[in-house]
Amino acid sequence: MSRYLIFILTYCLGIIPFAYLAGQLKGIDVRRHGSGNIGTTNAFRLLGAKLGILVLLGDFLKGALAATVGYWALGPWGGIIGGLLAMAGHSWNPLFGFRPSGKGVAAGFGIITVLMPKVMLVAIALFLLVVAVTRYVSMGSVVGALTVAIAVFVFPEPIAYRFFGLIASSIVLILHRANFQRVLQGTEHRFGDKNNPKDL
């Protein structure tokens, strides 16, 4: 199979909108409520824990599978490029007009789990710690991303993985700019908060 077909496949994995599909089961268009994202956090907030966990697993697995397929076919750089294409497909989904549609954090953790398990353990530990203390998933995601950017240089990772750490972390930070503003304004949703009735 050519590298082009591999990269098309990994991109197509990324565009599978698990949160949107789960929302249809409850008659809710997640793009029109809450944060408007088709990501895991909005799914938990709008659809509840059971469907939220399914969305989390789906987004995680599409990142992990994209990295696995890319690595299997083309080695470390293939795994990185395949993973980044899956994140791009999720975050700027062509099914929804290429508008920012998700942050790609769960998919990113899937990629890191496959390619850099030691880095993943450190990043997920700090992510969970920050979320437990602040109840801000967005802040946990940012800390997790920064941890990845640092850890890829602390651990003896290949240059391809260090490249991924810097690029993926930058994407996560850029996509969380609005969250920073809401945290400062005190309007950011905290994990576990009940929905505002106006959201639904």
PDB file of N, CA, C and O in Angstrom, residues 28-39 41-47 103 179 182 187-189 194-200:
ATOM      1  N   ILE A  28     -29.611  14.804  20.148  1.00  0.00           N
ATOM      2  CA  ILE A  28     -28.915  16.048  20.455  1.00  0.00           C
ATOM      3  C   ILE A  28     -27.797  16.260  19.437  1.00  0.00           C
ATOM      4  O   ILE A  28     -26.978  15.369  19.208  1.00  0.00           O
ATOM      5  N   ASP A  29     -27.778  17.426  18.823  1.00  0.00           N
ATOM      6  CA  ASP A  29     -26.677  17.806  17.945  1.00  0.00           C
ATOM      7  C   ASP A  29     -25.643  18.524  18.808  1.00  0.00           C
ATOM      8  O   ASP A  29     -25.840  19.679  19.194  1.00  0.00           O
ATOM      9  N   VAL A  30     -24.566  17.831  19.131  1.00  0.00           N
ATOM     10  CA  VAL A  30     -23.577  18.396  20.060  1.00  0.00           C
ATOM     11  C   VAL A  30     -22.917  19.651  19.513  1.00  0.00           C
ATOM     12  O   VAL A  30     -22.330  20.434  20.273  1.00  0.00           O
ATOM     13  N   ARG A  31     -23.026  19.880  18.203  1.00  0.00           N
ATOM     14  CA  ARG A  31     -22.440  21.087  17.613  1.00  0.00           C
ATOM     15  C   ARG A  31     -23.220  22.341  17.996  1.00  0.00           C
ATOM     16  O   ARG A  31     -22.717  23.448  17.843  1.00  0.00           O
ATOM     17  N   ARG A  32     -24.438  22.161  18.457  1.00  0.00           N
ATOM     18  CA  ARG A  32     -25.320  23.299  18.729  1.00  0.00           C
ATOM     19  C   ARG A  32     -25.535  23.549  20.220  1.00  0.00           C
ATOM     20  O   ARG A  32     -26.329  24.414  20.590  1.00  0.00           O
ATOM     21  N   HIS A  33     -24.847  22.794  21.052  1.00  0.00           N
ATOM     22  CA  HIS A  33     -25.030  22.932  22.499  1.00  0.00           C
ATOM     23  C   HIS A  33     -23.682  22.877  23.200  1.00  0.00           C
ATOM     24  O   HIS A  33     -22.694  22.404  22.646  1.00  0.00           O
ATOM     25  N   GLY A  34     -23.667  23.343  24.442  1.00  0.00           N
ATOM     26  CA  GLY A  34     -22.429  23.340  25.207  1.00  0.00           C
ATOM     27  C   GLY A  34     -21.363  24.168  24.514  1.00  0.00           C
ATOM     28  O   GLY A  34     -21.612  25.294  24.092  1.00  0.00           O
ATOM     29  N   SER A  35     -20.180  23.581  24.358  1.00  0.00           N
ATOM     30  CA  SER A  35     -19.077  24.286  23.701  1.00  0.00           C
ATOM     31  C   SER A  35     -19.206  24.273  22.187  1.00  0.00           C
ATOM     32  O   SER A  35     -18.502  25.006  21.494  1.00  0.00           O
ATOM     33  N   GLY A  36     -20.086  23.411  21.658  1.00  0.00           N
ATOM     34  CA  GLY A  36     -20.231  23.288  20.212  1.00  0.00           C
ATOM     35  C   GLY A  36     -19.215  22.373  19.571  1.00  0.00           C
ATOM     36  O   GLY A  36     -19.218  22.185  18.354  1.00  0.00           O
ATOM     37  N   ASN A  37     -18.333  21.767  20.373  1.00  0.00           N
ATOM     38  CA  ASN A  37     -17.306  20.869  19.851  1.00  0.00           C
ATOM     39  C   ASN A  37     -17.825  19.444  19.727  1.00  0.00           C
ATOM     40  O   ASN A  37     -18.769  19.042  20.413  1.00  0.00           O
ATOM     41  N   ILE A  38     -17.174  18.675  18.856  1.00  0.00           N
ATOM     42  CA  ILE A  38     -17.502  17.256  18.735  1.00  0.00           C
ATOM     43  C   ILE A  38     -16.469  16.424  19.487  1.00  0.00           C
ATOM     44  O   ILE A  38     -16.148  15.303  19.086  1.00  0.00           O
ATOM     45  N   GLY A  39     -15.970  16.972  20.580  1.00  0.00           N
ATOM     46  CA  GLY A  39     -14.952  16.284  21.367  1.00  0.00           C
ATOM     47  C   GLY A  39     -15.526  15.591  22.590  1.00  0.00           C
ATOM     48  O   GLY A  39     -16.720  15.655  22.887  1.00  0.00           O
ATOM     49  N   THR A  41     -15.054  16.093  25.914  1.00  0.00           N
ATOM     50  CA  THR A  41     -15.547  16.877  27.053  1.00  0.00           C
ATOM     51  C   THR A  41     -16.984  17.325  26.831  1.00  0.00           C
ATOM     52  O   THR A  41     -17.827  17.217  27.736  1.00  0.00           O
ATOM     53  N   ASN A  42     -17.279  17.812  25.647  1.00  0.00           N
ATOM     54  CA  ASN A  42     -18.646  18.246  25.354  1.00  0.00           C
ATOM     55  C   ASN A  42     -19.604  17.062  25.370  1.00  0.00           C
ATOM     56  O   ASN A  42     -20.763  17.195  25.773  1.00  0.00           O
ATOM     57  N   ALA A  43     -19.121  15.899  24.930  1.00  0.00           N
ATOM     58  CA  ALA A  43     -19.963  14.700  24.960  1.00  0.00           C
ATOM     59  C   ALA A  43     -20.320  14.313  26.389  1.00  0.00           C
ATOM     60  O   ALA A  43     -21.478  13.985  26.687  1.00  0.00           O
ATOM     61  N   PHE A  44     -19.350  14.352  27.293  1.00  0.00           N
ATOM     62  CA  PHE A  44     -19.635  14.056  28.694  1.00  0.00           C
ATOM     63  C   PHE A  44     -20.663  15.037  29.247  1.00  0.00           C
ATOM     64  O   PHE A  44     -21.594  14.649  29.949  1.00  0.00           O
ATOM     65  N   ARG A  45     -20.484  16.316  28.932  1.00  0.00           N
ATOM     66  CA  ARG A  45     -21.351  17.351  29.489  1.00  0.00           C
ATOM     67  C   ARG A  45     -22.788  17.209  28.992  1.00  0.00           C
ATOM     68  O   ARG A  45     -23.736  17.374  29.748  1.00  0.00           O
ATOM     69  N   LEU A  46     -22.938  16.877  27.708  1.00  0.00           N
ATOM     70  CA  LEU A  46     -24.263  16.870  27.108  1.00  0.00           C
ATOM     71  C   LEU A  46     -24.947  15.508  27.124  1.00  0.00           C
ATOM     72  O   LEU A  46     -26.172  15.427  27.211  1.00  0.00           O
ATOM     73  N   LEU A  47     -24.154  14.448  27.032  1.00  0.00           N
ATOM     74  CA  LEU A  47     -24.725  13.120  26.816  1.00  0.00           C
ATOM     75  C   LEU A  47     -24.647  12.210  28.031  1.00  0.00           C
ATOM     76  O   LEU A  47     -25.250  11.139  28.032  1.00  0.00           O
ATOM     77  N   LYS A 103     -10.662  19.469  19.945  1.00  0.00           N
ATOM     78  CA  LYS A 103      -9.300  19.822  20.344  1.00  0.00           C
ATOM     79  C   LYS A 103      -8.292  18.695  20.069  1.00  0.00           C
ATOM     80  O   LYS A 103      -7.093  18.909  20.109  1.00  0.00           O
ATOM     81  N   ASN A 179     -10.501  28.880  25.906  1.00  0.00           N
ATOM     82  CA  ASN A 179     -10.674  28.325  27.251  1.00  0.00           C
ATOM     83  C   ASN A 179      -9.913  29.145  28.281  1.00  0.00           C
ATOM     84  O   ASN A 179     -10.405  29.376  29.392  1.00  0.00           O
ATOM     85  N   ARG A 182     -11.940  32.135  29.119  1.00  0.00           N
ATOM     86  CA  ARG A 182     -13.099  31.823  29.963  1.00  0.00           C
ATOM     87  C   ARG A 182     -12.687  31.504  31.387  1.00  0.00           C
ATOM     88  O   ARG A 182     -13.413  31.826  32.340  1.00  0.00           O
ATOM     89  N   THR A 187     -15.970  31.909  33.542  1.00  0.00           N
ATOM     90  CA  THR A 187     -17.127  31.348  32.832  1.00  0.00           C
ATOM     91  C   THR A 187     -16.850  29.970  32.238  1.00  0.00           C
ATOM     92  O   THR A 187     -17.730  29.401  31.592  1.00  0.00           O
ATOM     93  N   GLU A 188     -15.665  29.447  32.442  1.00  0.00           N
ATOM     94  CA  GLU A 188     -15.330  28.122  31.911  1.00  0.00           C
ATOM     95  C   GLU A 188     -16.076  27.046  32.685  1.00  0.00           C
ATOM     96  O   GLU A 188     -16.169  27.081  33.913  1.00  0.00           O
ATOM     97  N   HIS A 189     -16.635  26.065  31.960  1.00  0.00           N
ATOM     98  CA  HIS A 189     -17.312  24.940  32.609  1.00  0.00           C
ATOM     99  C   HIS A 189     -16.294  24.107  33.395  1.00  0.00           C
ATOM    100  O   HIS A 189     -15.182  23.859  32.934  1.00  0.00           O
ATOM    101  N   LYS A 194     -23.441  20.682  36.362  1.00  0.00           N
ATOM    102  CA  LYS A 194     -24.656  20.382  35.643  1.00  0.00           C
ATOM    103  C   LYS A 194     -24.796  21.343  34.471  1.00  0.00           C
ATOM    104  O   LYS A 194     -24.321  22.466  34.516  1.00  0.00           O
ATOM    105  N   ASN A 195     -25.466  20.891  33.424  1.00  0.00           N
ATOM    106  CA  ASN A 195     -25.677  21.734  32.256  1.00  0.00           C
ATOM    107  C   ASN A 195     -26.530  22.935  32.603  1.00  0.00           C
ATOM    108  O   ASN A 195     -27.464  22.845  33.402  1.00  0.00           O
ATOM    109  N   ASN A 196     -26.194  24.056  31.986  1.00  0.00           N
ATOM    110  CA  ASN A 196     -27.081  25.195  32.009  1.00  0.00           C
ATOM    111  C   ASN A 196     -28.308  24.839  31.167  1.00  0.00           C
ATOM    112  O   ASN A 196     -28.155  24.396  30.033  1.00  0.00           O
ATOM    113  N   PRO A 197     -29.537  25.007  31.675  1.00  0.00           N
ATOM    114  CA  PRO A 197     -30.707  24.665  30.889  1.00  0.00           C
ATOM    115  C   PRO A 197     -30.726  25.325  29.521  1.00  0.00           C
ATOM    116  O   PRO A 197     -31.258  24.793  28.569  1.00  0.00           O
ATOM    117  N   LYS A 198     -30.080  26.489  29.398  1.00  0.00           N
ATOM    118  CA  LYS A 198     -30.058  27.173  28.111  1.00  0.00           C
ATOM    119  C   LYS A 198     -29.231  26.405  27.088  1.00  0.00           C
ATOM    120  O   LYS A 198     -29.388  26.603  25.888  1.00  0.00           O
ATOM    121  N   ASP A 199     -28.311  25.566  27.570  1.00  0.00           N
ATOM    122  CA  ASP A 199     -27.482  24.791  26.641  1.00  0.00           C
ATOM    123  C   ASP A 199     -28.306  23.782  25.867  1.00  0.00           C
ATOM    124  O   ASP A 199     -27.939  23.360  24.785  1.00  0.00           O
ATOM    125  N   LEU A 200     -29.374  23.321  26.470  1.00  0.00           N
ATOM    126  CA  LEU A 200     -30.175  22.264  25.847  1.00  0.00           C
ATOM    127  C   LEU A 200     -31.529  22.797  25.416  1.00  0.00           C
ATOM    128  O   LEU A 200     -32.282  22.105  24.805  1.00  0.00           O
TER     129      LEU A 200
END
